PDB file of C-alpha atoms in Angstrom:
ATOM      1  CA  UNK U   1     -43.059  13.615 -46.808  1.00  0.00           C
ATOM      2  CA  UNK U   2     -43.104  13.389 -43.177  1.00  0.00           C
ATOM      3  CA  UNK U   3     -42.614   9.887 -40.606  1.00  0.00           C
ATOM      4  CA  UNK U   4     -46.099   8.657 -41.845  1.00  0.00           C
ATOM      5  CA  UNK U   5     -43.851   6.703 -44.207  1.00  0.00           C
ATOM      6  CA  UNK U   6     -40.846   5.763 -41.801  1.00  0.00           C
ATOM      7  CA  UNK U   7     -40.519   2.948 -39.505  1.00  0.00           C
ATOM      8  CA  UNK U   8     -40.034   2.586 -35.937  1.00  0.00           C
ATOM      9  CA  UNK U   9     -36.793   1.072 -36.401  1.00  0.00           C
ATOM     10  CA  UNK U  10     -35.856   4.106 -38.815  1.00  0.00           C
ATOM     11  CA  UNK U  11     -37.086   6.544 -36.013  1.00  0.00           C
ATOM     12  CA  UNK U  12     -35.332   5.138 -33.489  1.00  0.00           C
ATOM     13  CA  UNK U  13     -32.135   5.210 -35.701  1.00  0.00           C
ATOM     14  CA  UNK U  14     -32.345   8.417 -36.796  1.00  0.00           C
ATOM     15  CA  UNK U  15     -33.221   9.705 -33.582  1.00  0.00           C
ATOM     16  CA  UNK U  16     -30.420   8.036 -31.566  1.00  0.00           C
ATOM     17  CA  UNK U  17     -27.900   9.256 -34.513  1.00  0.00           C
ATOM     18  CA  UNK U  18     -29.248  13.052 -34.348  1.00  0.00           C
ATOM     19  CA  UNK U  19     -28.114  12.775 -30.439  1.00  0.00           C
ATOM     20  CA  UNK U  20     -25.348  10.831 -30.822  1.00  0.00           C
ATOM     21  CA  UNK U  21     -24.142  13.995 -32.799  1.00  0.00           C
ATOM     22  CA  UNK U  22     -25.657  16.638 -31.061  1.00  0.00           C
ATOM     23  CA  UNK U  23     -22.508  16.003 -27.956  1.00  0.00           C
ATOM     24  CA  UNK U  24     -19.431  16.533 -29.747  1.00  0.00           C
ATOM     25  CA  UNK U  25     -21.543  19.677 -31.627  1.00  0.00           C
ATOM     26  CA  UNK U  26     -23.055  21.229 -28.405  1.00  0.00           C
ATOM     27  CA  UNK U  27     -20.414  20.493 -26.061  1.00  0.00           C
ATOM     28  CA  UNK U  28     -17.081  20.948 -28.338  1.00  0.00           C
ATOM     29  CA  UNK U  29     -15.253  23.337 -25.806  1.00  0.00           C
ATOM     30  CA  UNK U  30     -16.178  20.850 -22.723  1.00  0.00           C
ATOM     31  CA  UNK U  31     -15.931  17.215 -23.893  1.00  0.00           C
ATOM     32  CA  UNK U  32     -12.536  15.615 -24.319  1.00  0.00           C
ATOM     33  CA  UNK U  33     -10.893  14.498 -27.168  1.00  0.00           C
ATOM     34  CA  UNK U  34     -11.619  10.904 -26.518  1.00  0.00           C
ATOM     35  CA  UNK U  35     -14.962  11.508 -25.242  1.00  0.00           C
ATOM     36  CA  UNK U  36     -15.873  13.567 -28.535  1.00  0.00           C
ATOM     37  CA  UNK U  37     -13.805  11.151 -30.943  1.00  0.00           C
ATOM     38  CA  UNK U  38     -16.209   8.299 -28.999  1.00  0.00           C
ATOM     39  CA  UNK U  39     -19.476  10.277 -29.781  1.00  0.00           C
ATOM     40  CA  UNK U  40     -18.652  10.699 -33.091  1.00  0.00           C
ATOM     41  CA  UNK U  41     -18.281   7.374 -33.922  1.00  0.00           C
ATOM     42  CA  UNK U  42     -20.694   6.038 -32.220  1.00  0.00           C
ATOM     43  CA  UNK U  43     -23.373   8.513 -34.372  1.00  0.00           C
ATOM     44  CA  UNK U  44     -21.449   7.799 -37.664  1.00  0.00           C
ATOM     45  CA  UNK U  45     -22.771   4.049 -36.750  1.00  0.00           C
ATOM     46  CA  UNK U  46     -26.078   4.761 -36.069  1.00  0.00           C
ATOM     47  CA  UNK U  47     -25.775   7.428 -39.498  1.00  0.00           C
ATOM     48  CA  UNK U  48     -24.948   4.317 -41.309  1.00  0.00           C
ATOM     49  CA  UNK U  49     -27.529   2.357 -39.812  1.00  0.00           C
ATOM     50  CA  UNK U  50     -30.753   4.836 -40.641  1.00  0.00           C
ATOM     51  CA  UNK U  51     -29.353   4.635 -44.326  1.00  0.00           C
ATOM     52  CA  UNK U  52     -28.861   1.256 -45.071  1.00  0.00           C
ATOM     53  CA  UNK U  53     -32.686   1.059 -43.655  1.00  0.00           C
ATOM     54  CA  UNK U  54     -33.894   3.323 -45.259  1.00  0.00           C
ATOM     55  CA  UNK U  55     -32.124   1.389 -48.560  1.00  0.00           C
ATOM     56  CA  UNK U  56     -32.171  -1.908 -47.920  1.00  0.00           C
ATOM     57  CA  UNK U  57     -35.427  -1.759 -45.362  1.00  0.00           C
ATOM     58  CA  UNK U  58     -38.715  -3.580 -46.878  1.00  0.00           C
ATOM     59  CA  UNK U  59     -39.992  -0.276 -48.192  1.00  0.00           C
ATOM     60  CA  UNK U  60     -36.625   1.089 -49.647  1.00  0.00           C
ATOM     61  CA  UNK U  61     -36.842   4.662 -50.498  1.00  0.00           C
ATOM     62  CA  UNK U  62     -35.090   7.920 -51.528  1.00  0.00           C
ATOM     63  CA  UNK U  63     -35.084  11.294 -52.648  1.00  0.00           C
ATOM     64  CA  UNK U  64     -33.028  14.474 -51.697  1.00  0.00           C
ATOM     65  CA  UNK U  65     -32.919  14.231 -48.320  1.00  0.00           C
ATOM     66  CA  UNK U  66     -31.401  10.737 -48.377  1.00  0.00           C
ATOM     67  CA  UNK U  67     -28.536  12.130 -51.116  1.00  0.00           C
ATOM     68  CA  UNK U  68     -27.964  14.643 -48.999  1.00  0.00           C
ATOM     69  CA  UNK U  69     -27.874  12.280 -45.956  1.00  0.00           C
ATOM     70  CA  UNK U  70     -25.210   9.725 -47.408  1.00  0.00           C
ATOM     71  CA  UNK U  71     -23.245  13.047 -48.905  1.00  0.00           C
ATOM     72  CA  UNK U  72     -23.080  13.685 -45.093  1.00  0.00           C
ATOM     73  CA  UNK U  73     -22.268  10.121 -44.262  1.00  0.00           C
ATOM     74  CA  UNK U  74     -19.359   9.778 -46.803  1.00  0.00           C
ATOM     75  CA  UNK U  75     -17.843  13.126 -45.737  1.00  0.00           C
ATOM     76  CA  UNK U  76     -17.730  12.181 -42.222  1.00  0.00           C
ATOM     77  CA  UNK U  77     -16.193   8.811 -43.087  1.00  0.00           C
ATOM     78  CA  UNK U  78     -13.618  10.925 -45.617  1.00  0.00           C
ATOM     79  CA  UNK U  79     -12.811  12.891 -42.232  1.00  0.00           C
ATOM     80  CA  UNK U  80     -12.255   9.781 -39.734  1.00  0.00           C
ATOM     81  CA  UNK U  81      -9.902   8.446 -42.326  1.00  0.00           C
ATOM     82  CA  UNK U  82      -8.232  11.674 -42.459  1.00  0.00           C
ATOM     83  CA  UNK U  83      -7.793  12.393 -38.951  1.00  0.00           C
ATOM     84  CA  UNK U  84      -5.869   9.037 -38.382  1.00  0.00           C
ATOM     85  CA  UNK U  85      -3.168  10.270 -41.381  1.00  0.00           C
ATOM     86  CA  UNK U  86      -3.677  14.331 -39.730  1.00  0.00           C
ATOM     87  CA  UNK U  87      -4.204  14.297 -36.462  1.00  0.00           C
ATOM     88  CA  UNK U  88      -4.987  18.063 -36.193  1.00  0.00           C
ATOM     89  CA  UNK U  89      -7.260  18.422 -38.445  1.00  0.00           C
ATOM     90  CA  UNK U  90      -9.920  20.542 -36.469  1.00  0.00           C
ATOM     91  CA  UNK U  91     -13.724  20.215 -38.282  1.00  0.00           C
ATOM     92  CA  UNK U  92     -15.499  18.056 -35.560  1.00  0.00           C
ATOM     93  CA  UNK U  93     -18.489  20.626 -33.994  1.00  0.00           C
ATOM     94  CA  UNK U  94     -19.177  21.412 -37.711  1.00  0.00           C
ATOM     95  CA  UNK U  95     -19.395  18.151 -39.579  1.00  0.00           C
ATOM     96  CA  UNK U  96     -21.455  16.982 -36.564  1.00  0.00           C
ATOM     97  CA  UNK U  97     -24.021  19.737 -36.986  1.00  0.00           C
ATOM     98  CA  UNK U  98     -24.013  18.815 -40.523  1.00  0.00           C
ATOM     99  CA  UNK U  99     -24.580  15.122 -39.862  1.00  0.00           C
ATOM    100  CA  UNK U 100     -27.169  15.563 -37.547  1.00  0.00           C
ATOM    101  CA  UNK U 101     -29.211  18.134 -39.430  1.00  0.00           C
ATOM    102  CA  UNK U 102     -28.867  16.076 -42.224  1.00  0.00           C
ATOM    103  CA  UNK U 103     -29.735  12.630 -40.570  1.00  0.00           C
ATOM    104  CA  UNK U 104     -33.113  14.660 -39.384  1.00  0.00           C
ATOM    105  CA  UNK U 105     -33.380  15.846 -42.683  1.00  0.00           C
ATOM    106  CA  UNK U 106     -34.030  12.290 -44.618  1.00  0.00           C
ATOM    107  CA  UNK U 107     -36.372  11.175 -41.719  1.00  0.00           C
ATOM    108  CA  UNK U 108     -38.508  14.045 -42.727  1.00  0.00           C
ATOM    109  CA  UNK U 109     -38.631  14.089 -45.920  1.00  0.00           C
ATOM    110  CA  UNK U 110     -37.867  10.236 -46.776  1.00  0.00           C
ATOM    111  CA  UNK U 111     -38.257  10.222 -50.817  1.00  0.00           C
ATOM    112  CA  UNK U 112     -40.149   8.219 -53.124  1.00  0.00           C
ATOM    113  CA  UNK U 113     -40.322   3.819 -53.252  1.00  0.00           C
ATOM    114  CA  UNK U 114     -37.529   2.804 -55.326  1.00  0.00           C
ATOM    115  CA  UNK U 115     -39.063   0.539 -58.166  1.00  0.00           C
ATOM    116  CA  UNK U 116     -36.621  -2.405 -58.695  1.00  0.00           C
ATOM    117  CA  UNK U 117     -34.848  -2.017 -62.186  1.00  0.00           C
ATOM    118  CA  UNK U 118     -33.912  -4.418 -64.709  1.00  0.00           C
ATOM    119  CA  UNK U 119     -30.638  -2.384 -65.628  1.00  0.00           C
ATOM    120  CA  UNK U 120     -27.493  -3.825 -64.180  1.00  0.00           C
ATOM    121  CA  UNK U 121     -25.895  -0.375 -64.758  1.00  0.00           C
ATOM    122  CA  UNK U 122     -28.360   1.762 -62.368  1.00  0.00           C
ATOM    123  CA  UNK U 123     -26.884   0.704 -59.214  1.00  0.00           C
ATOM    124  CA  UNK U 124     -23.293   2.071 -60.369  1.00  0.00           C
ATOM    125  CA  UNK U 125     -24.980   5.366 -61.893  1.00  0.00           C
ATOM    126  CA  UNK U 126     -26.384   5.586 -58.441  1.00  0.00           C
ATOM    127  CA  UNK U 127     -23.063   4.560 -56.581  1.00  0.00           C
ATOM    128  CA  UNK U 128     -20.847   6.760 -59.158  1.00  0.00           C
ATOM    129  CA  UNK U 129     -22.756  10.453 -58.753  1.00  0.00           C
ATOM    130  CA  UNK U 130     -23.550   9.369 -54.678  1.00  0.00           C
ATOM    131  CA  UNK U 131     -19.518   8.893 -54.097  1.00  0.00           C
ATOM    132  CA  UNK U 132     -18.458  11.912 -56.721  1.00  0.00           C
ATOM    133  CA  UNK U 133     -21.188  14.578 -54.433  1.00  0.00           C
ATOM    134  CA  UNK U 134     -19.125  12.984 -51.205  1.00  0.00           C
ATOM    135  CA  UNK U 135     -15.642  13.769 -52.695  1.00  0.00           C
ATOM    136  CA  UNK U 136     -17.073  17.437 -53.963  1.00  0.00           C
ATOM    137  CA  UNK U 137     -18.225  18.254 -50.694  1.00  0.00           C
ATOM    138  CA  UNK U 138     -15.131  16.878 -48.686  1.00  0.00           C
ATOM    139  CA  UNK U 139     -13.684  19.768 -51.424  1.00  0.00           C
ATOM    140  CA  UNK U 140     -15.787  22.281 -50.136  1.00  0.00           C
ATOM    141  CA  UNK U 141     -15.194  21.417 -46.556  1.00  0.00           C
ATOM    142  CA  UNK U 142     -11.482  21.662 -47.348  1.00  0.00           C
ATOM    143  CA  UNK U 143     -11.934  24.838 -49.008  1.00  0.00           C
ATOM    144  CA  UNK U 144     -13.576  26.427 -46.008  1.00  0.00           C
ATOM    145  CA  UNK U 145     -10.684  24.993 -43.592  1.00  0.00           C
ATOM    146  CA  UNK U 146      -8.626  26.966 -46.057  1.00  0.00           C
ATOM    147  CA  UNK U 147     -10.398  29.835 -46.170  1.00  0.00           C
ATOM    148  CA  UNK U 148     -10.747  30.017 -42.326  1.00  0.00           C
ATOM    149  CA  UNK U 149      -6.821  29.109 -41.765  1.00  0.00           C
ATOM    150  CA  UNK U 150      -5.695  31.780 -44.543  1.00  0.00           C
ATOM    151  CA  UNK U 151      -8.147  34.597 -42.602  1.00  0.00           C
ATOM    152  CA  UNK U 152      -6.555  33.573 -39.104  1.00  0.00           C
ATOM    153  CA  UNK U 153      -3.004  33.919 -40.664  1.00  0.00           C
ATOM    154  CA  UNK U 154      -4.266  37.003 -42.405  1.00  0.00           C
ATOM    155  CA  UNK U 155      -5.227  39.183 -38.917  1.00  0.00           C
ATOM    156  CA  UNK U 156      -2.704  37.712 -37.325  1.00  0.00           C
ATOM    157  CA  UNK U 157      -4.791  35.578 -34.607  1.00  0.00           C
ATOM    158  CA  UNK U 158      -3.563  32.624 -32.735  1.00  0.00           C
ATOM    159  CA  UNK U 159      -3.490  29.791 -34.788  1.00  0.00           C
ATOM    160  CA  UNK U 160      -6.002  26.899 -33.571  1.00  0.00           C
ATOM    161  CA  UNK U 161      -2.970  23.955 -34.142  1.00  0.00           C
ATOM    162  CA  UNK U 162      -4.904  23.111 -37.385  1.00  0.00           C
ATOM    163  CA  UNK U 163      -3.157  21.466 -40.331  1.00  0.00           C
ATOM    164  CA  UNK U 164      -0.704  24.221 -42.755  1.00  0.00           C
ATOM    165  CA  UNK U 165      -2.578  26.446 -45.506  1.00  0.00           C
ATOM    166  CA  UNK U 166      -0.479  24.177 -47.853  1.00  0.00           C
ATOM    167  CA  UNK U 167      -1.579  21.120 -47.212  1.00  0.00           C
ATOM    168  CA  UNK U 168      -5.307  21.919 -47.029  1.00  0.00           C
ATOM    169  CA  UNK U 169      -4.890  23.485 -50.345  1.00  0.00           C
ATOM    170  CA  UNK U 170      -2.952  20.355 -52.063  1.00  0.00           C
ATOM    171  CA  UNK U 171      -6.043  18.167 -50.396  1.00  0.00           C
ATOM    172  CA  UNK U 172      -8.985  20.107 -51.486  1.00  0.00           C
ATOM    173  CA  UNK U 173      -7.341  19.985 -55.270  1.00  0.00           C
ATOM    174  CA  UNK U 174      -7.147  16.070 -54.946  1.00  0.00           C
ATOM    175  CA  UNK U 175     -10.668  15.518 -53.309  1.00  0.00           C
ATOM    176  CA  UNK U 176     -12.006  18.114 -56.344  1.00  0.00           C
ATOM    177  CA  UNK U 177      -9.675  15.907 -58.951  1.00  0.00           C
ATOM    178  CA  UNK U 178     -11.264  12.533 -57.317  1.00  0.00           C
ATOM    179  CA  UNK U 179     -14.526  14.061 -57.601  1.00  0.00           C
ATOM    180  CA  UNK U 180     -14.307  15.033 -61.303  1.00  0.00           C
ATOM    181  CA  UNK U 181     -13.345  11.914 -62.595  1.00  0.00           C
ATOM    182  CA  UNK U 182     -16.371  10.130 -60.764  1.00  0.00           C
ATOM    183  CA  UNK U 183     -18.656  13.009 -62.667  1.00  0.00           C
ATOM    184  CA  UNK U 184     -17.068  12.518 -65.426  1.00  0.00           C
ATOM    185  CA  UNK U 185     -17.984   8.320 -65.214  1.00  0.00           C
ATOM    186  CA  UNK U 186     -21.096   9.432 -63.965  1.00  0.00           C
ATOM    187  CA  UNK U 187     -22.104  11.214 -66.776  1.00  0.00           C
ATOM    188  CA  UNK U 188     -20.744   8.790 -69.321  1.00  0.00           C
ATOM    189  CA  UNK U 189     -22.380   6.022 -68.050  1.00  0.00           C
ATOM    190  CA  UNK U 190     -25.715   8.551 -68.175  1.00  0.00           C
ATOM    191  CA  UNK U 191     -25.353   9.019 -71.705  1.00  0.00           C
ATOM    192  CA  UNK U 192     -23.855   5.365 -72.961  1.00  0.00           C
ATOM    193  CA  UNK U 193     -26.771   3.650 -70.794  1.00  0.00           C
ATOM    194  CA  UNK U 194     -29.857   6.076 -71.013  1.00  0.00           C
ATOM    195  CA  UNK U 195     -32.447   3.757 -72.358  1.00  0.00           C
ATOM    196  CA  UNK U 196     -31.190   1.156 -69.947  1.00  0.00           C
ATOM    197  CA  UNK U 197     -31.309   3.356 -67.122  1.00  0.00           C
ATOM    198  CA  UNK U 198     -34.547   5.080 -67.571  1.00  0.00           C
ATOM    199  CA  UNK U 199     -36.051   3.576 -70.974  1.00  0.00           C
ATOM    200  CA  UNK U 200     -35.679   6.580 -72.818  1.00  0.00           C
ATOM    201  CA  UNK U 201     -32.504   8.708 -74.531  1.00  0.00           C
ATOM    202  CA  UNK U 202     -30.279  10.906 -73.458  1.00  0.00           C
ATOM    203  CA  UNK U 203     -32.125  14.113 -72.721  1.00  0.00           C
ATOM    204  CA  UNK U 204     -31.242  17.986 -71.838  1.00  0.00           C
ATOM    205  CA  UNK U 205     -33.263  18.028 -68.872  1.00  0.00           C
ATOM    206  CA  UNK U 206     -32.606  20.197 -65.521  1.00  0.00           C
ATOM    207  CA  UNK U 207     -30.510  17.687 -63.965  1.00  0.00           C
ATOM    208  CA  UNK U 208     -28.445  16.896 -67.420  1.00  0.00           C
ATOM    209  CA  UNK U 209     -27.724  20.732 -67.870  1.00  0.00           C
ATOM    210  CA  UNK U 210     -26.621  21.437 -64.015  1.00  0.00           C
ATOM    211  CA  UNK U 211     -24.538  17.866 -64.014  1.00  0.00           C
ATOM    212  CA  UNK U 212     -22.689  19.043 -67.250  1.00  0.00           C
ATOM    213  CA  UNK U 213     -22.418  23.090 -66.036  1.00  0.00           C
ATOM    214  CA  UNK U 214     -20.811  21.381 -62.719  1.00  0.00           C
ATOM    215  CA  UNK U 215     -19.110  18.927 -65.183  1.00  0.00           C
ATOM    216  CA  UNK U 216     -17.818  22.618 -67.093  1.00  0.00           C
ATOM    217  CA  UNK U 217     -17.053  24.264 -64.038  1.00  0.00           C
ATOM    218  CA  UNK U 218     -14.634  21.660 -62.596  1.00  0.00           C
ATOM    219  CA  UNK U 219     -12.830  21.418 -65.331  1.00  0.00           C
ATOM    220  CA  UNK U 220     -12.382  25.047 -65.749  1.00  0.00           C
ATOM    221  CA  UNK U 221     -10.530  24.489 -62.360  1.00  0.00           C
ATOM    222  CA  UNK U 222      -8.353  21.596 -62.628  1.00  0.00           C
ATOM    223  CA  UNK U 223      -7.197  23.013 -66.083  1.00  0.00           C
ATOM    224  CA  UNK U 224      -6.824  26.449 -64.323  1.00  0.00           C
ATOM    225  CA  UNK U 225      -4.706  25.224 -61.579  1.00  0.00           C
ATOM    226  CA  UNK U 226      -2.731  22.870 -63.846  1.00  0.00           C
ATOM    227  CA  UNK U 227      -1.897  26.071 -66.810  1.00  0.00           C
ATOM    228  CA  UNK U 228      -2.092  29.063 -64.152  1.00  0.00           C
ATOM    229  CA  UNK U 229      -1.278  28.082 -60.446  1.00  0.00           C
ATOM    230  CA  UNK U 230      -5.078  28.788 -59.521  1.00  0.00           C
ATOM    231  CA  UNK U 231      -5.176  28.762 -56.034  1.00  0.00           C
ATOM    232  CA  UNK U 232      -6.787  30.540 -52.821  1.00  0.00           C
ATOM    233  CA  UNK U 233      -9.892  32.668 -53.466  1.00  0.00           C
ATOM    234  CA  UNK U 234     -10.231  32.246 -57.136  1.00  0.00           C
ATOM    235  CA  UNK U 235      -9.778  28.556 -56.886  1.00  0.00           C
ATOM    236  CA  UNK U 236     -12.349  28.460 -53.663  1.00  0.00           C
ATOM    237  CA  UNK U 237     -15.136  30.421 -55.933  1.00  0.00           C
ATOM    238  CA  UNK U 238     -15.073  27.858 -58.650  1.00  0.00           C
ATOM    239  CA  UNK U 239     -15.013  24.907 -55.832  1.00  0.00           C
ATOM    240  CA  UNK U 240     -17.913  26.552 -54.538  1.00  0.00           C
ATOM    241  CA  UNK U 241     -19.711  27.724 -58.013  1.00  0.00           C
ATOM    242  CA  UNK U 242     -19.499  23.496 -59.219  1.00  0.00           C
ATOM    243  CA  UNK U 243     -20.535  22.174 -55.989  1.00  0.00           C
ATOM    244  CA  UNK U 244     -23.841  24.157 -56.190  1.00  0.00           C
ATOM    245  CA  UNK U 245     -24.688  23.336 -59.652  1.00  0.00           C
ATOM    246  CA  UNK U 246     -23.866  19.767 -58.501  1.00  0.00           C
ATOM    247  CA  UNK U 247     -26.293  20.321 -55.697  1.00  0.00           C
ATOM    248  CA  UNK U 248     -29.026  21.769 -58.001  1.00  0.00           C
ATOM    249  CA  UNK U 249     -28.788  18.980 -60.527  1.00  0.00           C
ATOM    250  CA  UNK U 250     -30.128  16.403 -58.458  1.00  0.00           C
ATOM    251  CA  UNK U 251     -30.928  17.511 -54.880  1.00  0.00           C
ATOM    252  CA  UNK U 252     -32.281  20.862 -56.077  1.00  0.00           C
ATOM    253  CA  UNK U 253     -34.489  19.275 -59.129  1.00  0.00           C
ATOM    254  CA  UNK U 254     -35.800  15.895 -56.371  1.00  0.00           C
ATOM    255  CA  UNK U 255     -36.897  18.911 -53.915  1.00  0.00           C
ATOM    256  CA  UNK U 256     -38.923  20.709 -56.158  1.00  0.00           C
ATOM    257  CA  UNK U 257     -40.305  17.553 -57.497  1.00  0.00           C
ATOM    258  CA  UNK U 258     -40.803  15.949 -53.777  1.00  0.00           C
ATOM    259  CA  UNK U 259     -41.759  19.337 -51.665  1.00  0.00           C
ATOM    260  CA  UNK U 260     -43.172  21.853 -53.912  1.00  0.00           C
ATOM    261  CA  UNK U 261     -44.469  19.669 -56.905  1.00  0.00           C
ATOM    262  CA  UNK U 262     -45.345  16.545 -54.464  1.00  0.00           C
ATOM    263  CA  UNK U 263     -44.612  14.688 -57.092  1.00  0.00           C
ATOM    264  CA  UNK U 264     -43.035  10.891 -56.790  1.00  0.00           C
ATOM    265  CA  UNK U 265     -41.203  11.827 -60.332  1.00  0.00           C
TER     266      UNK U 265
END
């Protein structure tokens, strides 16, 4: 677990990102927009930075701190991409709070060495779940802007200039839809490649039967919103029920193997 393992370049990266965060978080009300936009960017750099050490350092490792760490990553980089297309979408003190904790998080708790692999198909297993748990939780994101925007318009309160209940509905479905087919190659290439991947077959582990439940759950929903106009709360459950079986199929099964097992496997 703890920095015994990290380096004092990782420290230092992590350290300066966690900061680099904590302004637009802490000081949301009092910072401009350029100031916070500025910030922001500045700690998604340093964000990247602490990963692709930790990955690419001379003692690469990972676990679920990391995963969670680059899910962070990728949604913040879904939102700067976003923000240029909507400029009013408001999420900034949040996903900051979330990058920051989760930056910490993977300087903590590091993971395991990675042992280099003779399988050509590992590194797009890895690539293909790490991108479809960023597009899943941009979903969830998405689904709590909705939530929050339909509850505002629901008591009647000012409206915070954020973007229309419509459109953060018709981009939660697409980020869920990207996110399904990338589980869906995820879990293919799992079961084509298994002895390749890990030198043994395909097997019903803990992290096979919460992939495919998630796998069963988001297809529930994109065949529910494409036979019977699922939408709003109903639609936000199932979002909600997938991305935490997602969560507990690899993140879930690493931390009990990494914190309460202490085990490297």
């Amino acid at each position: 677990m703890i920095l015994s393992s990290a380096s004092p370049a990782s420290v230092a990266l992590t350290l300066a990102a966690a900061t680099a965060y904590a302004v637009p978080a802490a000081g949301a009300s009092r910072l401009s927009e350029a100031a916070a936009r500025r910030a922001l960017l500045l700690a998604w750099l340093l964000h990247g930075g602490a990963l692709a050490w930790g990955l690419l350092g001379d003692a690469p490792r990972f676990g679920f701190a990391p995963a969670l760490s680059v899910t962070a990553w990728l949604v913040l980089t879904v939102y700067a991409v976003e923000r240029q297309v909507f400029p009013q979408l408001r999420a900034r003190w949040a996903l900051a709070g979330l990058g920051a904790a989760a930056v910490v998080l993977a300087l903590v708790f590091p993971g395991t060495p990675l042992h280099v692999s003779a399988s050509a198909w590992l590194p797009l297993h890895w690539a293909l779940g790490i991108a479809s748990y960023g597009l899943f939780a941009a979903a969830v994101v998405h689904a709590w802007l909705m939530q929050r925007t339909e509850h505002t318009m629901r008591i009647a309160a000012e409206p915070h200039a954020g973007l229309p209940l419509l459109t953060l509905e018709r981009l939660t479905f697409r980020f869920a839809g990207a996110g399904f087919v990338l589980l869906s190659a995820t879990l293919l290439v799992g079961l084509l490649f298994s002895e390749d991947l890990y030198g043994r077959g395909w097997r019903w582990d803990h992290k096979t039967v919460f992939s495919v439940l998630s796998w069963l759950a988001f297809a529930l929903l994109l065949l529910g919103r494409a036979r019977f106009g699922w939408r709003g709360r109903k639609a936000v459950r199932v979002i909600y029920v997938g991305s935490l079986l997602l969560l507990l199929a690899y993140v879930g099964s690493r931390f009990v193997l990494e914190v309460v097992l202490r085990r490297s496997a």
